[in-house]
XYZ file of C-alpha atoms in Angstrom:
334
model
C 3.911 -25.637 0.957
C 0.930 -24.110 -0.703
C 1.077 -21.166 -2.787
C -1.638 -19.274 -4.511
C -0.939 -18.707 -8.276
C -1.658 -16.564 -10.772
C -1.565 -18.320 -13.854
C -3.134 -16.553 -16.288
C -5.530 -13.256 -16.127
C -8.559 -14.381 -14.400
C -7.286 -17.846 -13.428
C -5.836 -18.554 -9.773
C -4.699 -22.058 -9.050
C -3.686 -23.400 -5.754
C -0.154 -25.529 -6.509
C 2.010 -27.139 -3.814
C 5.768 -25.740 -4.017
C 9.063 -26.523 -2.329
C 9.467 -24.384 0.930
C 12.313 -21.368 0.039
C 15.660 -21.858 2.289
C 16.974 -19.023 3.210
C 19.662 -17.359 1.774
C 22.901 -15.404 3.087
C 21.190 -12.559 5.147
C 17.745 -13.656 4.756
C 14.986 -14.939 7.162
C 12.139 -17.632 6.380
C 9.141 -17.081 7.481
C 5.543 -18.293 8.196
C 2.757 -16.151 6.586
C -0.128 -15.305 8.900
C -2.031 -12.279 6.748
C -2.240 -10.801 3.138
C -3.961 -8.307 2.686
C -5.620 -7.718 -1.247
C -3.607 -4.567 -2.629
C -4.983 -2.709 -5.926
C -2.516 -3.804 -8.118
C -3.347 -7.167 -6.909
C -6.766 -7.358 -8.879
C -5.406 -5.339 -11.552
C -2.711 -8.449 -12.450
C -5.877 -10.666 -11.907
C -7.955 -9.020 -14.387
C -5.881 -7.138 -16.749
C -2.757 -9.030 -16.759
C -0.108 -6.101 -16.149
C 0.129 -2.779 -15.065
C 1.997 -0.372 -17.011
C 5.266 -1.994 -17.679
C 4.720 -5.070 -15.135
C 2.962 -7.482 -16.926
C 1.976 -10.897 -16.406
C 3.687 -13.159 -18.622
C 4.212 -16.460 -16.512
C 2.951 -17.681 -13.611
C 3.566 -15.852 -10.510
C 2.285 -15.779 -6.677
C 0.422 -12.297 -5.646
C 0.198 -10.289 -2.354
C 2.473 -7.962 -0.879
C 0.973 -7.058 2.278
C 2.008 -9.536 4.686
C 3.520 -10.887 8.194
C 3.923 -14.018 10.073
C 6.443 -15.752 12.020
C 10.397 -16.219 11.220
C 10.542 -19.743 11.260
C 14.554 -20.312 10.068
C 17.380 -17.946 9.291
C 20.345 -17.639 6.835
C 24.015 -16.966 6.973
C 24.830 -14.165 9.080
C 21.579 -13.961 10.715
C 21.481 -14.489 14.791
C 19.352 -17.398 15.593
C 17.588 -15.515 17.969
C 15.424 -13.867 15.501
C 13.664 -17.554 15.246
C 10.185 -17.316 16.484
C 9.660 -13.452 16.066
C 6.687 -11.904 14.838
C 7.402 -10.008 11.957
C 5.792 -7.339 9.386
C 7.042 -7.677 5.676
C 8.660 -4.593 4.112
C 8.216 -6.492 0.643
C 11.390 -5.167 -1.260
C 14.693 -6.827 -2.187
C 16.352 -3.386 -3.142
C 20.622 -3.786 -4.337
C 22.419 -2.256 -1.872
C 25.243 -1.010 -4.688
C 22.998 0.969 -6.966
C 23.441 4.293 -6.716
C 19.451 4.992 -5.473
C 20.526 2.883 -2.587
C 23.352 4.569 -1.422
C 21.794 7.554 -1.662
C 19.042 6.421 0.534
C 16.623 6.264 -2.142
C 16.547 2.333 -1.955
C 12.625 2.502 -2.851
C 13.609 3.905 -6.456
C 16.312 0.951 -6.992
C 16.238 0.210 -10.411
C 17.383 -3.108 -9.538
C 13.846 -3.784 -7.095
C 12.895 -7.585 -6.586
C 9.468 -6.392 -4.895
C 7.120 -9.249 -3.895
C 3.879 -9.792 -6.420
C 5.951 -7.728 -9.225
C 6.098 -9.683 -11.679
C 8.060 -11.999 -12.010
C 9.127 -11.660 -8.637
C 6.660 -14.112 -6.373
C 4.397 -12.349 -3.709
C 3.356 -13.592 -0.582
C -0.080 -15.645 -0.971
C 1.970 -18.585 0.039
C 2.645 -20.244 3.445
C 6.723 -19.463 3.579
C 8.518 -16.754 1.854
C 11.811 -15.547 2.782
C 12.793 -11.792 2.954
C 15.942 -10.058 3.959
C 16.493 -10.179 7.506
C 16.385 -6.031 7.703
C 13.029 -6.133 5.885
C 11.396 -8.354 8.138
C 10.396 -5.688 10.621
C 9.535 -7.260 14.602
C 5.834 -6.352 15.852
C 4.891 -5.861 19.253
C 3.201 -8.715 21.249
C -0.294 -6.714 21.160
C -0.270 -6.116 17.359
C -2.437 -8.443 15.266
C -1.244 -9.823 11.908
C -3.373 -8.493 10.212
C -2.687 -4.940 11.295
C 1.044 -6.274 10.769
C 0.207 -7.049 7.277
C -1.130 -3.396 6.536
C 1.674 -1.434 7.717
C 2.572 -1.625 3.811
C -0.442 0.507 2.640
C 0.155 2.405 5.940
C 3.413 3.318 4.536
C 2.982 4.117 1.043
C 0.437 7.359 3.275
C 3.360 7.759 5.322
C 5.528 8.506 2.534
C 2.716 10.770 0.951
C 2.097 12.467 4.140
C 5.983 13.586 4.245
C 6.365 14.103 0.725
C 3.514 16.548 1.186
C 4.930 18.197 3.893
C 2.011 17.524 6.598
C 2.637 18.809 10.053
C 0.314 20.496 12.785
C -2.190 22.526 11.749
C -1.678 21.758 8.268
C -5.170 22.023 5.869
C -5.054 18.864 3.761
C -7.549 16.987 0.644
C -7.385 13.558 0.160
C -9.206 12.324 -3.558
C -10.407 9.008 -3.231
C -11.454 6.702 0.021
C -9.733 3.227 -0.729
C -7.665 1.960 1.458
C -4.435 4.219 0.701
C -6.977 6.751 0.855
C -8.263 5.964 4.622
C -4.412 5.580 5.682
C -3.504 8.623 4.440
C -6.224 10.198 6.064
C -5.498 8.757 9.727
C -2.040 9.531 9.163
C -2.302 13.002 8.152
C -4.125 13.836 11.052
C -1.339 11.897 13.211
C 1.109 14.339 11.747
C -0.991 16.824 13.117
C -3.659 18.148 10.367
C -6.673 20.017 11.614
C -8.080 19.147 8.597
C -8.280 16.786 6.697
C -11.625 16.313 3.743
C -11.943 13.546 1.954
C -13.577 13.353 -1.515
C -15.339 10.076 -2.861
C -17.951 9.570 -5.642
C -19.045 6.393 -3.279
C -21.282 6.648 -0.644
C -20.165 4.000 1.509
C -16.581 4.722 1.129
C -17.346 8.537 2.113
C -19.013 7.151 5.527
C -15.911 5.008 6.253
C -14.180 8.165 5.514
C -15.768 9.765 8.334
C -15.706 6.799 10.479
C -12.223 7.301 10.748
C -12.112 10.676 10.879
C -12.461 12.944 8.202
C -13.196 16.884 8.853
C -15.690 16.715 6.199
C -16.678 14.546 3.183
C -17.262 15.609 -0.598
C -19.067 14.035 -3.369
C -16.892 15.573 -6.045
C -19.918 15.347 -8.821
C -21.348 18.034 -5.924
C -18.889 20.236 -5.075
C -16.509 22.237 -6.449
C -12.890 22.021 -4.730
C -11.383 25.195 -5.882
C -11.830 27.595 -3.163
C -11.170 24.883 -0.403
C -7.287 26.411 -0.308
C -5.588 23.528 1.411
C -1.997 22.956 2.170
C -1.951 19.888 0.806
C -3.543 17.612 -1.977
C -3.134 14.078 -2.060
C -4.588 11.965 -4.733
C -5.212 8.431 -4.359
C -7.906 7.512 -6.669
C -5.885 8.135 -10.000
C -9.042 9.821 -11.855
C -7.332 12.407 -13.955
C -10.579 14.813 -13.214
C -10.032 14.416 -9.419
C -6.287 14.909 -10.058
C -7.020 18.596 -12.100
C -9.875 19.679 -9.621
C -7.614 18.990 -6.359
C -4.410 20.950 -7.806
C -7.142 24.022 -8.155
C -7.653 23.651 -4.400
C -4.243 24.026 -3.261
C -2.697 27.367 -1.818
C 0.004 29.106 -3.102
C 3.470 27.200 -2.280
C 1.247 24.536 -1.228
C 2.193 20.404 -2.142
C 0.443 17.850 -4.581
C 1.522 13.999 -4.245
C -0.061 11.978 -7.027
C -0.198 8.245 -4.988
C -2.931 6.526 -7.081
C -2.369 4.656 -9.862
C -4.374 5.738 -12.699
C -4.218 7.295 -16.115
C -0.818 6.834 -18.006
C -0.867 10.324 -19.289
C -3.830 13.212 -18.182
C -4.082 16.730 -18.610
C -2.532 18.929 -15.466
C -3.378 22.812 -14.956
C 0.294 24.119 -15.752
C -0.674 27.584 -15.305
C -1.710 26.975 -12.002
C 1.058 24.777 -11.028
C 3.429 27.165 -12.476
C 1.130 30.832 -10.948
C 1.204 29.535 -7.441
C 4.452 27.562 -7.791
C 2.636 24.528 -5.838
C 5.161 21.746 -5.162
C 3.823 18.395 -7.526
C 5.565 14.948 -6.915
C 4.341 11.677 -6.511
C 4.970 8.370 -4.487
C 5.464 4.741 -6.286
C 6.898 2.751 -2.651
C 8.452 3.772 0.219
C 11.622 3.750 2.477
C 12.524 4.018 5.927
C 8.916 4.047 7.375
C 8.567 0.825 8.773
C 8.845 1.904 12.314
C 6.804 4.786 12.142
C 3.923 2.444 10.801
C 3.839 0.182 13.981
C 4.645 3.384 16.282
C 1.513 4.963 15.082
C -0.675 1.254 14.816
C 0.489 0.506 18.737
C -0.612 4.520 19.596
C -3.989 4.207 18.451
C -3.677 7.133 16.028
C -3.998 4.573 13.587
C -6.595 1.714 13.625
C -5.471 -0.735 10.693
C -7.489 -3.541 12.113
C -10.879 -1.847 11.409
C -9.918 -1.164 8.107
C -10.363 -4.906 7.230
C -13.670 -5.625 5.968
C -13.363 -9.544 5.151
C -11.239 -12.182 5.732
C -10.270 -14.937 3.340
C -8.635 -18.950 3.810
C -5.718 -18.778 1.265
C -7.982 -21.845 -0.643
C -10.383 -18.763 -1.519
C -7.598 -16.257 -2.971
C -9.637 -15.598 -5.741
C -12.793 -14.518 -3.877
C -10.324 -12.367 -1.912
C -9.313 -10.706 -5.346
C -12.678 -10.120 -6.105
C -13.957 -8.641 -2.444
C -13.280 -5.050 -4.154
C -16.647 -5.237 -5.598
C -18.713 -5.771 -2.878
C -20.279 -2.365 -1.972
C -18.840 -1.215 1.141
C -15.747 -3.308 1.277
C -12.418 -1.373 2.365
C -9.824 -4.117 3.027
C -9.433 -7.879 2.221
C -7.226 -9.868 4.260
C -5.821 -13.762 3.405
C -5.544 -15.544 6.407
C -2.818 -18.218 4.900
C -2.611 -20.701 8.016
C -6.229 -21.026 8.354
């Protein structure tokens, strides 16, 4: 098969591999879309991210579906030929995170495109059969693919305790950004404003639905008195400002991936005794991502602004910096 690899920072090479069998439990399946994550170009250009760091090579993407082409032991055959959406993660069932439900946190995580674990930019991969999560017939792949950054803003959205009528500030209109916004107000927010120092990325943000939109070099966030601040740019200054904006008893989730260390407002954390937490991955949200994608609460497909053959990974990698782009997708059969 082909497989897109990361060789060095900076230097993709397109290799051809042996196909994976899978193992006891496991599926093998077809790849139809990637889409580009953040931490994706960050292991192209910079080599690591925090502790994960690019020291051999290994195969990117975790944002993927396709088509279960085989099974393992213990898997019905039956399963052959569905269409499938990746939850990327290879958790151990026996660690204690896991059986307390907290399988996300396993400190024992094979996830896909951490290194060294292989991603999916690669036309099989094989998954455990409970991860590989059937789509409806209407549901594209590439929507498929992007019920991963659709759950990450799931798991924000219920760490930060949205529900109806709930006022809520999102920092930063990226991708996670835009899903947590369309999520939020699927949970029921009246309100949801969206900060961005870009332009374009605040029009996308009211594209798809923002109450408002902020330039953050423009306006001052502290008397906005939201329920709920999510941050998913990881600038420590739009981190401090959107604490200031939260009510009393009201919930910060730190999603984006940022600063190692910043400077919070502890006085106001501490004064209003504001709830502060963050999200890394996710668990059980799989089904909630395709329940709200087949609803139309949540458009995923319009949140891909170019398409890539896997032959052009690296072009893919570097859509990010094209003004106006939200999403790259890898088409890997085409």
């Amino acid at each position: 098969m082909r497989a897109s690899v990361l060789l060095e920072p900076g230097r993709i090479e397109m290799q051809e591999r042996a196909v994976p069998t899978p193992g006891p439990g496991d599926v093998l399946v077809k790849v139809a879309s990637v889409g580009i994550c953040g931490s994706d170009t960050h292991f192209y250009r910079e080599g690591r991210i925090g502790d994960l760091v690019v020291d051999r090579p290994v195969v990117l993407g975790h944002e993927s579906s396709g088509t279960i082409v085989a099974v393992g032991p213990g898997v019905a055959a039956d399963r052959i030929g569905q269409r499938v959406s990746i939850e990327p993660q290879r958790p151990d069932p026996s660690s204690e995170e896991s059986r307390r439900g907290l399988y996300h946190l396993c400190p024992h995580m094979q996830f896909f495109a951490a290194p060294p674990i292989d991603g999916a930019l690669a036309e099989y991969v094989t998954i455990g059969s409970g991860f590989a999560h059937a789509i409806p017939d209407d549901m594209s792949d590439d929507a498929a693919a992007l019920c991963e950054p659709l759950s990450v803003a799931i798991a924000a959205n219920r760490k930060a305790r949205v529900s109806a009528g709930s006022r809520v500030l999102v920092a930063g209109a990226g991708p996670i950004g835009i899903a947590t916004l369309q999520s939020a107000l699927a949970f029921g927010a009246t309100e949801v404003i969206v900060s961005d120092l870009e332009p374009r990325r605040r029009e996308m943000a009211t594209k798809f639905g923002a109450s408002s939109v902020l330039d953050p070099r423009e306006h001052d966030v502290a008397g906005l008195h939201v329920d709920a601040f999510v941050d998913a740019s990881g600038a420590p200054s739009a981190v401090a400002a959107g604490i200031e904006a939260v009510r009393p008893a009201g919930t910060v989730v730190l999603v984006g991936m940022g600063a190692t260390e910043m400077t919070l407002p502890v006085q106001t954390i501490q004064n209003r005794e504001l709830v502060l937490t963050g999200v890394f991955r996710y668990a059980n949200t799989w089904q909630t991502a395709i329940s709200l994608e087949r609803s139309g609460r949540v458009d995923l497909d319009s949140m891909v602004t170019k398409r890539f053959p896997l032959a052009e990974t690296e072009q893919a990698l570097n859509a990010d910096r094209t003004p106006g782009s939200l999403k790259a997708v890898v088409r890997v059969q085409e």
